[in-house]
mmCIF file of C-alpha atoms and ligand atoms in Angstrom:
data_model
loop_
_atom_site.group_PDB
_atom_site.id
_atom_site.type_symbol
_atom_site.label_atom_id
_atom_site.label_comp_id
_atom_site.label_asym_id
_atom_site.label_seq_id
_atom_site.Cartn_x
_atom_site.Cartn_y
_atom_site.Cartn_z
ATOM 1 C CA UNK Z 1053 -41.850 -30.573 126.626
ATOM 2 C CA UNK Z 1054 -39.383 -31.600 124.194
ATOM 3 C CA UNK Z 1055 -40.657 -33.671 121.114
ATOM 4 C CA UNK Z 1056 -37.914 -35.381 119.166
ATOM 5 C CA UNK Z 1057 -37.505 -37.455 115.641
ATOM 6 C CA UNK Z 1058 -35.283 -40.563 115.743
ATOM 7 C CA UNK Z 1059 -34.429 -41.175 111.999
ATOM 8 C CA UNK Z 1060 -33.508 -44.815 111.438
ATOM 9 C CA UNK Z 1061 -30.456 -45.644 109.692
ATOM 10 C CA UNK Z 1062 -28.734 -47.707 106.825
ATOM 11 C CA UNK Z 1063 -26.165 -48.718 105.445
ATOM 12 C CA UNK Z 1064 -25.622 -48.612 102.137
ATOM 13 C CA UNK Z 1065 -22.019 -49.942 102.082
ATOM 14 C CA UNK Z 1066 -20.832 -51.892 104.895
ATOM 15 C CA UNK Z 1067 -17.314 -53.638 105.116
ATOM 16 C CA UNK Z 1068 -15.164 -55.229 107.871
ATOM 17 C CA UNK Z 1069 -11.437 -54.704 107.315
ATOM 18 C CA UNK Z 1070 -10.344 -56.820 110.317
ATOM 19 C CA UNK Z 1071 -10.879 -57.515 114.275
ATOM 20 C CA UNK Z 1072 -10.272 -55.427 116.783
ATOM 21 C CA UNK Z 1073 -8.025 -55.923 120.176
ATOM 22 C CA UNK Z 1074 -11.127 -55.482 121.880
ATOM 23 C CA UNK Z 1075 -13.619 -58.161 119.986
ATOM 24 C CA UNK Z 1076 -15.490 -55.670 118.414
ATOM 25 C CA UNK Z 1077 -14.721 -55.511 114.225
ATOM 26 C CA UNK Z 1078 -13.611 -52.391 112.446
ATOM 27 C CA UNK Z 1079 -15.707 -51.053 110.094
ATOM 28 C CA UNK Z 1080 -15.964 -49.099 106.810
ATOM 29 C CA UNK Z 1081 -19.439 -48.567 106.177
ATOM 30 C CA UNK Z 1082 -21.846 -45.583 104.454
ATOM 31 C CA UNK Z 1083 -24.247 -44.958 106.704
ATOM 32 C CA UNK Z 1084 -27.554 -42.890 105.306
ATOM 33 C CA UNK Z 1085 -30.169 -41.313 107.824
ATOM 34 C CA UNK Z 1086 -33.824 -42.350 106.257
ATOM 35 C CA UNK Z 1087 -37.309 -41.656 106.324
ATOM 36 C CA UNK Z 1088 -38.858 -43.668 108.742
ATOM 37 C CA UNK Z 1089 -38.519 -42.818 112.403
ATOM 38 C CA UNK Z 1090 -39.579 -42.895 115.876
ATOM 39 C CA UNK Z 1091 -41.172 -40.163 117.651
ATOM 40 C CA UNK Z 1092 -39.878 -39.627 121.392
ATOM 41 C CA UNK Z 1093 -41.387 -36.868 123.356
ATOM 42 C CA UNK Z 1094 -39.770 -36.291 127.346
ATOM 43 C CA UNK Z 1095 -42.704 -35.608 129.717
ATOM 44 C CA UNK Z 1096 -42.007 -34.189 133.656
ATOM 45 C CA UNK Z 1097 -43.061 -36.743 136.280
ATOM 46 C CA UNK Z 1098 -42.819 -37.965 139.573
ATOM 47 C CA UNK Z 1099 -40.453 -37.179 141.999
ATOM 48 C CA UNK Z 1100 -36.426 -35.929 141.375
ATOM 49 C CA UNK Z 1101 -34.398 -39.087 139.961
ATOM 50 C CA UNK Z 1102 -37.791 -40.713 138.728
ATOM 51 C CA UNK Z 1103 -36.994 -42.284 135.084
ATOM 52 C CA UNK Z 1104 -40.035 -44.144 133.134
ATOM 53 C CA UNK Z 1105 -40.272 -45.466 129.842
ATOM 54 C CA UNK Z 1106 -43.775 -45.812 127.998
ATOM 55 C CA UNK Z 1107 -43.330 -47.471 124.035
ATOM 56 C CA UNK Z 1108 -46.495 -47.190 121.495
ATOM 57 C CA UNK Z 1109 -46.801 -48.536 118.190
ATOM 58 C CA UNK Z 1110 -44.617 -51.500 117.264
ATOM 59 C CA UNK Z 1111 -43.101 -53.817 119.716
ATOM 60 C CA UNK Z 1112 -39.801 -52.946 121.347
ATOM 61 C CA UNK Z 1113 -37.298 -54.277 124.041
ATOM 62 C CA UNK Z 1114 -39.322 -53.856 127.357
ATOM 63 C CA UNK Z 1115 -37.798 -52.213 130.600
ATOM 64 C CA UNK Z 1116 -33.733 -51.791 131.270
ATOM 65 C CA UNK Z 1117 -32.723 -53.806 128.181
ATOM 66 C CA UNK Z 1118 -34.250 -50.722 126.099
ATOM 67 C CA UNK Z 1119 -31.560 -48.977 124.921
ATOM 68 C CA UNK Z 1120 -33.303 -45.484 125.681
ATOM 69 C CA UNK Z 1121 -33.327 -46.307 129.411
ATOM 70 C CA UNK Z 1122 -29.516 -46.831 128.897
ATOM 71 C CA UNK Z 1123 -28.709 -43.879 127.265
ATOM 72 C CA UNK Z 1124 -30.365 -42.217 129.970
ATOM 73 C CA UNK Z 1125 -29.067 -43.796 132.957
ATOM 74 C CA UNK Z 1126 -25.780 -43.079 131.537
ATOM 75 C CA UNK Z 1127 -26.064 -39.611 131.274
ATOM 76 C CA UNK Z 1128 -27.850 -39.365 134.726
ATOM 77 C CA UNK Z 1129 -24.443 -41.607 136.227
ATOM 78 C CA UNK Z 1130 -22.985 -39.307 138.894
ATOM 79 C CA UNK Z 1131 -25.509 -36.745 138.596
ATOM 80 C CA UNK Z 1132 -28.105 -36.968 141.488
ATOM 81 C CA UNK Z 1133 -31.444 -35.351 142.191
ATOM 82 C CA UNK Z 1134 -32.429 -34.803 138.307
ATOM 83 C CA UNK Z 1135 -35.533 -33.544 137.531
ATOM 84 C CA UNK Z 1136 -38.432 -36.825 137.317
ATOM 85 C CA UNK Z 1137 -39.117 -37.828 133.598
ATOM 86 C CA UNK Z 1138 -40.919 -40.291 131.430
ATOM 87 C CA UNK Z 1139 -39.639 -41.185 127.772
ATOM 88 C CA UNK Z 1140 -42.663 -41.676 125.583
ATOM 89 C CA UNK Z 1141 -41.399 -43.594 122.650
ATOM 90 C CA UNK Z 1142 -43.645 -44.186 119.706
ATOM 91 C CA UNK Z 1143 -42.415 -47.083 118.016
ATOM 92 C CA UNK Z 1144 -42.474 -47.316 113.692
ATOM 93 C CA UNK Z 1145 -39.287 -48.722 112.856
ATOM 94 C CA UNK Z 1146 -39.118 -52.310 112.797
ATOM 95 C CA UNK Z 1147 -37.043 -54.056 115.608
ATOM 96 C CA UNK Z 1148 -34.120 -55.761 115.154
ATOM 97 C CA UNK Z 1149 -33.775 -54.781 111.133
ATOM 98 C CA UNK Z 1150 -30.621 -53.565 110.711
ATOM 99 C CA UNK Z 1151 -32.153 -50.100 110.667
ATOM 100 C CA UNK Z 1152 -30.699 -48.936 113.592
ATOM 101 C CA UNK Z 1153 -34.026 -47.915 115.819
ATOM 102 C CA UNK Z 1154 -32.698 -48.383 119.297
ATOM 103 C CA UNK Z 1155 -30.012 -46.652 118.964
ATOM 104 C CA UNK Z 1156 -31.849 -43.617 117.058
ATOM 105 C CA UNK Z 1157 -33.926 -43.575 120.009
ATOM 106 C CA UNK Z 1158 -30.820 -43.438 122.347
ATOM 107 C CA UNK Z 1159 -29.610 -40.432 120.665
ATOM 108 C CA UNK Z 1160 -32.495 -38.947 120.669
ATOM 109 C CA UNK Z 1161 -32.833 -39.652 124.812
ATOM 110 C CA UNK Z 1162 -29.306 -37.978 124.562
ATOM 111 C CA UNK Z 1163 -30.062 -35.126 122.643
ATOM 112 C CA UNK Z 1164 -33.313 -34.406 124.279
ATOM 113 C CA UNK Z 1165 -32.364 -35.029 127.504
ATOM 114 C CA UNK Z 1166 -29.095 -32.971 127.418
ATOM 115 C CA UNK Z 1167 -31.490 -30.160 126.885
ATOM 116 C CA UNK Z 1168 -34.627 -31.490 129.387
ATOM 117 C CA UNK Z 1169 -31.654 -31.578 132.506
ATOM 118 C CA UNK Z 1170 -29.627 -28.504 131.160
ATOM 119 C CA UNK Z 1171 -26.459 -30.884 131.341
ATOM 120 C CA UNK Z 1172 -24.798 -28.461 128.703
ATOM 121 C CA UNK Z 1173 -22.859 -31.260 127.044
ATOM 122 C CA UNK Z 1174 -20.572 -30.621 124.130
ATOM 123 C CA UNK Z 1175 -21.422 -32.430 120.810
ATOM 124 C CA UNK Z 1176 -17.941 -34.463 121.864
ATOM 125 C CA UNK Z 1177 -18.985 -35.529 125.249
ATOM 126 C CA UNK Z 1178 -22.359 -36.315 123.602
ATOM 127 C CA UNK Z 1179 -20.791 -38.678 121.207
ATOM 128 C CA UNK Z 1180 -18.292 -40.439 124.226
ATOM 129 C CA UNK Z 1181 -21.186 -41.477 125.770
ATOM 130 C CA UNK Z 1182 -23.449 -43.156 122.784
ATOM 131 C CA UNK Z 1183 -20.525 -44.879 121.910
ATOM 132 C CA UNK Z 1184 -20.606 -46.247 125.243
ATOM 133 C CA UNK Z 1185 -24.194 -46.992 124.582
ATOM 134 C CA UNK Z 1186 -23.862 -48.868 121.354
ATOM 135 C CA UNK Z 1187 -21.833 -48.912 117.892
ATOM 136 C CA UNK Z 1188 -24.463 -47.233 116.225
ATOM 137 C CA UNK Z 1189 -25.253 -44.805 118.486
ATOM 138 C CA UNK Z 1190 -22.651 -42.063 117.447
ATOM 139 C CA UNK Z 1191 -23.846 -41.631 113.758
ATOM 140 C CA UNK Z 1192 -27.343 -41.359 115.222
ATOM 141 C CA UNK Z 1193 -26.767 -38.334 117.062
ATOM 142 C CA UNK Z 1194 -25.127 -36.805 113.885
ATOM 143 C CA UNK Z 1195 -27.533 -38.359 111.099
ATOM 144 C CA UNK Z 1196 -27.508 -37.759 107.408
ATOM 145 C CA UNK Z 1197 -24.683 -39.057 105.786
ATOM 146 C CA UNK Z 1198 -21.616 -40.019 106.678
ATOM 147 C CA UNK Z 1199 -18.277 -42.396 106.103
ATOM 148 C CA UNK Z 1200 -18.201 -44.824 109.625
ATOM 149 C CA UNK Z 1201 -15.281 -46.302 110.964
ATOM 150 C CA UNK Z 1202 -13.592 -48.014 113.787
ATOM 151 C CA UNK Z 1203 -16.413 -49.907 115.984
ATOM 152 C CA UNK Z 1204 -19.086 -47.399 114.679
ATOM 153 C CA UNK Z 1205 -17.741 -44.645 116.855
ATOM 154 C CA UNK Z 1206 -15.327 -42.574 114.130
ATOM 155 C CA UNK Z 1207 -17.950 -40.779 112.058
ATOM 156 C CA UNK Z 1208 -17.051 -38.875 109.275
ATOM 157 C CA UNK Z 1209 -20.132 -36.486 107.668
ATOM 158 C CA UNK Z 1210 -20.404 -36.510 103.943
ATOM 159 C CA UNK Z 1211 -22.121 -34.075 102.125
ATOM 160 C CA UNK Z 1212 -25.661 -34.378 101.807
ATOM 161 C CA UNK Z 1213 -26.411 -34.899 98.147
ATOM 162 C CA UNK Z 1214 -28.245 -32.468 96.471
ATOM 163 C CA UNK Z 1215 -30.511 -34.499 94.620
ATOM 164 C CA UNK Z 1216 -32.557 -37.224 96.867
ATOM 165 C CA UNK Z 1217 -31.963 -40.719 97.023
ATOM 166 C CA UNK Z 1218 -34.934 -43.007 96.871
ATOM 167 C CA UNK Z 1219 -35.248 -46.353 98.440
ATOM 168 C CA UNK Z 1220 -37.708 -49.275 98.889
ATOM 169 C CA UNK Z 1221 -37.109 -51.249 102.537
ATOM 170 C CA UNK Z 1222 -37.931 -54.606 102.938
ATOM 171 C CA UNK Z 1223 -37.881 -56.395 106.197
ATOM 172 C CA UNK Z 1224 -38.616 -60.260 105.924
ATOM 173 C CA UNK Z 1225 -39.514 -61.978 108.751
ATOM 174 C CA UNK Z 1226 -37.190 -63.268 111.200
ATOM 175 C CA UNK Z 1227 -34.121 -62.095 113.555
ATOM 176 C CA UNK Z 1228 -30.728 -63.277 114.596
ATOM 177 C CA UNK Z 1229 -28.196 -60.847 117.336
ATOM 178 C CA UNK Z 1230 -25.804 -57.996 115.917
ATOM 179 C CA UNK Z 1231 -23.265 -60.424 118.200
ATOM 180 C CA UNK Z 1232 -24.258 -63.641 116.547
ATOM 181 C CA UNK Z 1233 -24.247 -62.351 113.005
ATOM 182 C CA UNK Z 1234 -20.486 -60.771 114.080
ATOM 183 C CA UNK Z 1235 -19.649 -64.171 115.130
ATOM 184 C CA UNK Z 1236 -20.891 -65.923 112.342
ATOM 185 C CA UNK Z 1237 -19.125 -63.801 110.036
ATOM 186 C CA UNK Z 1238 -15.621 -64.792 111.619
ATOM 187 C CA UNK Z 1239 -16.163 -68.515 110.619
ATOM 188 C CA UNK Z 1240 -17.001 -67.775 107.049
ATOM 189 C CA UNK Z 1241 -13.849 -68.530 104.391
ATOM 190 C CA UNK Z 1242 -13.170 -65.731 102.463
ATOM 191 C CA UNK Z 1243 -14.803 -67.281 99.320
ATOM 192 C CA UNK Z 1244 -17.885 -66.327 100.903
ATOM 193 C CA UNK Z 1245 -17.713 -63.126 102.077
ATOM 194 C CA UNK Z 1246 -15.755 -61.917 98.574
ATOM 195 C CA UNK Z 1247 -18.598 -61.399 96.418
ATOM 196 C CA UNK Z 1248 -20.558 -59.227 98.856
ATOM 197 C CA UNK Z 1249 -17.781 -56.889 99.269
ATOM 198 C CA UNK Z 1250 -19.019 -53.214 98.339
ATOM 199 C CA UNK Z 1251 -16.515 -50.901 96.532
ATOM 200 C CA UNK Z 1252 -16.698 -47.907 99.301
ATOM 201 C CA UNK Z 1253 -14.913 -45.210 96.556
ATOM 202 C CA UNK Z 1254 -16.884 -45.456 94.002
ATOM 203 C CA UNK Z 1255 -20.020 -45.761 96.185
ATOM 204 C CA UNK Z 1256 -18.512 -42.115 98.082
ATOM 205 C CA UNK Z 1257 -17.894 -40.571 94.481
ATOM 206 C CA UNK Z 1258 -21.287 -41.849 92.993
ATOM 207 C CA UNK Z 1259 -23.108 -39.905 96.134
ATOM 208 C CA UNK Z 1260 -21.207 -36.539 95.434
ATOM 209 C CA UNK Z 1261 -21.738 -37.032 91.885
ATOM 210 C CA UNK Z 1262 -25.601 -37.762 92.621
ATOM 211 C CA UNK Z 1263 -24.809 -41.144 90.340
ATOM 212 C CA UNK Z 1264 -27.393 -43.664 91.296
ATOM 213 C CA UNK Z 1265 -26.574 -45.713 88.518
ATOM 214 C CA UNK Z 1266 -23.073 -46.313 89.622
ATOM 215 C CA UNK Z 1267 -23.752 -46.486 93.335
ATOM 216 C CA UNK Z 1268 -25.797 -49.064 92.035
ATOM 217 C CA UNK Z 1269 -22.785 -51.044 90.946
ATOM 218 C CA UNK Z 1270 -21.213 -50.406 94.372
ATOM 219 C CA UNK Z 1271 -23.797 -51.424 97.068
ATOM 220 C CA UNK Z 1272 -22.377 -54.827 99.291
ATOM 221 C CA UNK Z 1273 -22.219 -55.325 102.956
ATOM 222 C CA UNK Z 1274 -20.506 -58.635 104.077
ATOM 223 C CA UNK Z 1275 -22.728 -59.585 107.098
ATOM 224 C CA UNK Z 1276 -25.324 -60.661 104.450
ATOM 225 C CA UNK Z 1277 -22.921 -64.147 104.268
ATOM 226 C CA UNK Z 1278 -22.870 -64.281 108.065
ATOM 227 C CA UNK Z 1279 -26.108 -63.955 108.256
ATOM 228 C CA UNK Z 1280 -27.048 -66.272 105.795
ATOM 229 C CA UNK Z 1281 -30.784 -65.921 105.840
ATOM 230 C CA UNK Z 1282 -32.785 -67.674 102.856
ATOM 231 C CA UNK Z 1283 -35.125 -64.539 102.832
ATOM 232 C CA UNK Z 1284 -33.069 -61.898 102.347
ATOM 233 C CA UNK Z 1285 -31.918 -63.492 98.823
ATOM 234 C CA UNK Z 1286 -35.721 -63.987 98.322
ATOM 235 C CA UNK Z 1287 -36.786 -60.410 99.095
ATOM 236 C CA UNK Z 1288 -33.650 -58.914 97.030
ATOM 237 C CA UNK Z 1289 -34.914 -60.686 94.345
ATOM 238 C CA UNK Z 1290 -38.002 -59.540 94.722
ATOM 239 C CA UNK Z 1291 -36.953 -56.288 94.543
ATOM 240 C CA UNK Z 1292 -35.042 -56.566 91.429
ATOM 241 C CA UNK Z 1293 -37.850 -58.133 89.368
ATOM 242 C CA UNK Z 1294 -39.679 -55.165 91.128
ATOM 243 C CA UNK Z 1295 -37.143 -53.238 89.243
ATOM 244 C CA UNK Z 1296 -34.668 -51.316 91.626
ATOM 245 C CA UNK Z 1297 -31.694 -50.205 90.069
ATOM 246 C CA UNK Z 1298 -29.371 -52.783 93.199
ATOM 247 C CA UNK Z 1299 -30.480 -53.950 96.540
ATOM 248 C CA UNK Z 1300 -28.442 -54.989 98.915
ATOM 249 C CA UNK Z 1301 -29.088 -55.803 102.901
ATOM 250 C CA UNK Z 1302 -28.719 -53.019 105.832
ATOM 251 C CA UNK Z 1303 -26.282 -53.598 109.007
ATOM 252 C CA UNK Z 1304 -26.903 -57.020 110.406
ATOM 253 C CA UNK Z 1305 -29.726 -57.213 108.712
ATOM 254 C CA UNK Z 1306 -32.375 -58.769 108.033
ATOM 255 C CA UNK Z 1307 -33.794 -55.907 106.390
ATOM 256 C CA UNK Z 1308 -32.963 -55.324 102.443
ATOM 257 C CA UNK Z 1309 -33.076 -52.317 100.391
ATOM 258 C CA UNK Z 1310 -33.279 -51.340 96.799
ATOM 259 C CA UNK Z 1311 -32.460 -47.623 95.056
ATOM 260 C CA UNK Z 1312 -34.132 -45.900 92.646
ATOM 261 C CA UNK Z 1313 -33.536 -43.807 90.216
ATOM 262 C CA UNK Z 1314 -35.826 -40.791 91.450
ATOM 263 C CA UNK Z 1315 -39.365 -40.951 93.379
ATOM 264 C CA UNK Z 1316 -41.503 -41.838 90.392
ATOM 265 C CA UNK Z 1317 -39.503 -45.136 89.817
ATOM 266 C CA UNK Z 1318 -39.103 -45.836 93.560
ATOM 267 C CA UNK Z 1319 -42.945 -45.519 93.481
ATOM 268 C CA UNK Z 1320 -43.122 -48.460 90.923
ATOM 269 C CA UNK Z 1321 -40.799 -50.588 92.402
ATOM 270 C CA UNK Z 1322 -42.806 -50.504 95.913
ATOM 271 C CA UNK Z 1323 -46.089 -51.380 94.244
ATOM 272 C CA UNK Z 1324 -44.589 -54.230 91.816
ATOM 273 C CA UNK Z 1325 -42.639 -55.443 94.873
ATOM 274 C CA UNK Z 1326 -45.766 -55.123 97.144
ATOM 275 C CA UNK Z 1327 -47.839 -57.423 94.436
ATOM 276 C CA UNK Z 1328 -45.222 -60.074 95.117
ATOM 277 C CA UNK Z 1329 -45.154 -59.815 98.890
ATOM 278 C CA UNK Z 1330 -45.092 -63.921 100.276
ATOM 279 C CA UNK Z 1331 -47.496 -62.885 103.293
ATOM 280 C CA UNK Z 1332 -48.566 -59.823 104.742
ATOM 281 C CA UNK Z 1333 -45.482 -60.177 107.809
ATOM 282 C CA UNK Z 1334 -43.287 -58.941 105.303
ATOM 283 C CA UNK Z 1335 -42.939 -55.026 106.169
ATOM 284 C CA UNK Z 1336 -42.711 -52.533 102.892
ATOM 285 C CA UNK Z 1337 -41.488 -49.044 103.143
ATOM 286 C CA UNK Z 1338 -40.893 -46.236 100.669
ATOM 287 C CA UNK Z 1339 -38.166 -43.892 101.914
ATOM 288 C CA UNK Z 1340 -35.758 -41.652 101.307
ATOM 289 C CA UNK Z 1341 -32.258 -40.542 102.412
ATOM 290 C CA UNK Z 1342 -32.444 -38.052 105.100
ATOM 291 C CA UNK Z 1343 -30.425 -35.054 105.975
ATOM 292 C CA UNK Z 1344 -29.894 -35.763 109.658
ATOM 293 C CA UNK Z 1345 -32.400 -35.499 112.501
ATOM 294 C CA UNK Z 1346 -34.995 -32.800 113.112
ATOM 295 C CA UNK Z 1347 -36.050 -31.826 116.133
ATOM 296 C CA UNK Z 1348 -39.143 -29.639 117.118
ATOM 297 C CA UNK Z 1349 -40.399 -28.125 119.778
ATOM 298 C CA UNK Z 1350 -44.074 -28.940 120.697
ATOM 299 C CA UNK Z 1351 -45.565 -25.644 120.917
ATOM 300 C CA UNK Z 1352 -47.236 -24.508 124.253
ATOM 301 C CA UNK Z 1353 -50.800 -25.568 125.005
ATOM 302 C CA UNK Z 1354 -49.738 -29.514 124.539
ATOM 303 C CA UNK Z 1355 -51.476 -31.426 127.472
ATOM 304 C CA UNK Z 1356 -47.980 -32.804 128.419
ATOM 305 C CA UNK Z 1357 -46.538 -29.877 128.195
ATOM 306 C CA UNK Z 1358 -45.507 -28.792 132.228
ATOM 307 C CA UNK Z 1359 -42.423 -26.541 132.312
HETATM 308 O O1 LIG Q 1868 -22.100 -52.019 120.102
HETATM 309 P P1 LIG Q 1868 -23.305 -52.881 120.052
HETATM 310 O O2 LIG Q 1868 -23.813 -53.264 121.415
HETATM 311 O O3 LIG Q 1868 -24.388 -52.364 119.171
HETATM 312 O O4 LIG Q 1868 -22.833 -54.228 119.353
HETATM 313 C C1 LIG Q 1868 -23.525 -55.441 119.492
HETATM 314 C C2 LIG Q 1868 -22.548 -56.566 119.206
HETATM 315 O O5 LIG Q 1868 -22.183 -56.575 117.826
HETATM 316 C C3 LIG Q 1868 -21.239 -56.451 119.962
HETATM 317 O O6 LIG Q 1868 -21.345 -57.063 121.211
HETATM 318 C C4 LIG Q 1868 -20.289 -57.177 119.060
HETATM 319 O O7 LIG Q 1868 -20.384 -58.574 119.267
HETATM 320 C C5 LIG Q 1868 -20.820 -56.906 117.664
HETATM 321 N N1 LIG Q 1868 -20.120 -55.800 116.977
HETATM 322 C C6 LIG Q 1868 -18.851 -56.022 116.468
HETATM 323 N N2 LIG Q 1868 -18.201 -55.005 115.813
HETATM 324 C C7 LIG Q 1868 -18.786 -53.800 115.651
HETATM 325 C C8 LIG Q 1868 -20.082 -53.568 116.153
HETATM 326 C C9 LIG Q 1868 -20.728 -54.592 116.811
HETATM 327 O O8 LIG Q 1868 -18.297 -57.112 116.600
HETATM 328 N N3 LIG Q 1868 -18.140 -52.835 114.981
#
């Protein structure tokens, strides 16, 4: 029985540099595995073909609009007769946050699974198919850091820095589409989306240089316009009085994080911030940049265990 992490995702620089011929826009973004994740483990069952999907913990998008059935229908597409199995997904990152979840746990279903059926994909053909899953997918199944263009699916790994990164998350309530947030961003006049511009260079040098003072100064992503949501200006602030060194908001948000200078500090902020909290809905994390997903194998003797 295989027993897989799905690290969620960040991003601590996003940018649009224009639209694509096909719809989707072109990014330039940092993305940053972190420490909060899902846990999926692949169980055998029921007859050849047989494909089930059980979620635990938090609340996630029920039958075939789950992205983990997708991924895995995908890879089954023009393979017959593969062995039965049921996805167990324990849910603890936040839906629709801008943290990437569902399409951690689609890599992971692609990963895992690769293995489970014995497909013997390449990492390449891997990656074709999550990006036929969704933009995020493909930096999912690498993890850690990396430099992301094009619509998500040209990922670029940066070295992992030596010395860790500390964040606080904040999710305030409420949730608007990746596509509506897009589409909200195209009617925006420049004006608006100017100031929320991150500088990309600097942010890449300040992460080889371990700087977390000057990535502070280049943090932006310019969906946080687009999606012009009250609360995320409320629970950046927060975070600031809280003390972070910069906040800014992850993918299409609404989640918000703020850096800190080392664990100690990121400690502080999280339990100022937490004082301050508007009601409990709000959802607090202390995390850390992570180098890429782990994956175990449950030892023998699990109950599930059946190969
Ligand atoms: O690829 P994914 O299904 O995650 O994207 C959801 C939506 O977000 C797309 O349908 C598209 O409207 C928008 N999007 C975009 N440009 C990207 C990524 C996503 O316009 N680079």
């Amino acid at each position: 029985m295989h027993s897989l992490t799905a690290l969620a995702k960040l991003n601590l620089t996003l940018d649009v540099l224009g639209i694509r011929p096909d719809g989707y826009h072109e990014l330039e973004s940092v993305f940053g595995s972190v420490t909060v994740a899902d846990r999926l483990r692949l169980v055998p069952d029921g007859p050849r073909g047989h494909l089930g999907l059980v979620v635990r913990g938090l609340p996630a998008p029920p039958g075939p609009a789950n992205l983990c059935l997708e991924a895995a229908r995908r890879l089954a597409e023009g393979r017959p007769g593969l062995p039965g199995v049921t996805l167990v997904l324990e849910k603890r990152i936040p839906l629709a946050s801008g943290l990437g979840g569902g399409s951690a746990d689609a890599a992971a279903v692609l990963e895992g699974l690769n293995r489970f059926w014995r497909l013997g994909l390449s990492r390449a053909e891997l990656l074709a198919v999550a990006a036929g899953v969704g933009s995020d997918v493909p930096f999912c199944l690498e993890g850690g850091l990396a430099l992301v263009g094009g619509r998500g699916d040209r990922v670029r790994p940066i070295p992992f820095p030596a010395h860790p990164l500390w964040l606080v998350l904040l999710r305030p309530p409420g949730t608007k589409t990746t596509a509506g947030v897009y589409a909200a961003y195209d009617r925006l006049p420049p004006g608006t989306v100017r100031p929320h511009r991150p500088e990309t260079g600097r942010a890449l040098r300040a992460l080889a240089a371990g700087d977390w003072e000057t990535l502070a100064t280049a943090l932006g992503n310019v969906l946080e316009p687009a999606l012009a949501e009250p609360r995320v200006s409320v629970a950046r602030g927060l975070l600031e009085r809280a003390g972070a060194l910069a906040t800014a908001m992850t993918g299409s948000g609404p989640t918000v994080f703020g850096i800190a200078r080392d664990r100690d500090h990121a400690r502080e902020v999280a339990a100022r911030a937490a004082a301050g909290l508007p009601c409990r809905s709000w959802w607090l994390y202390l995390a850390r940049l992570a180098p890429g997903r782990k994956e175990s194998i449950v030892p023998p003797g699990n109950t599930d265990q059946a190969t």
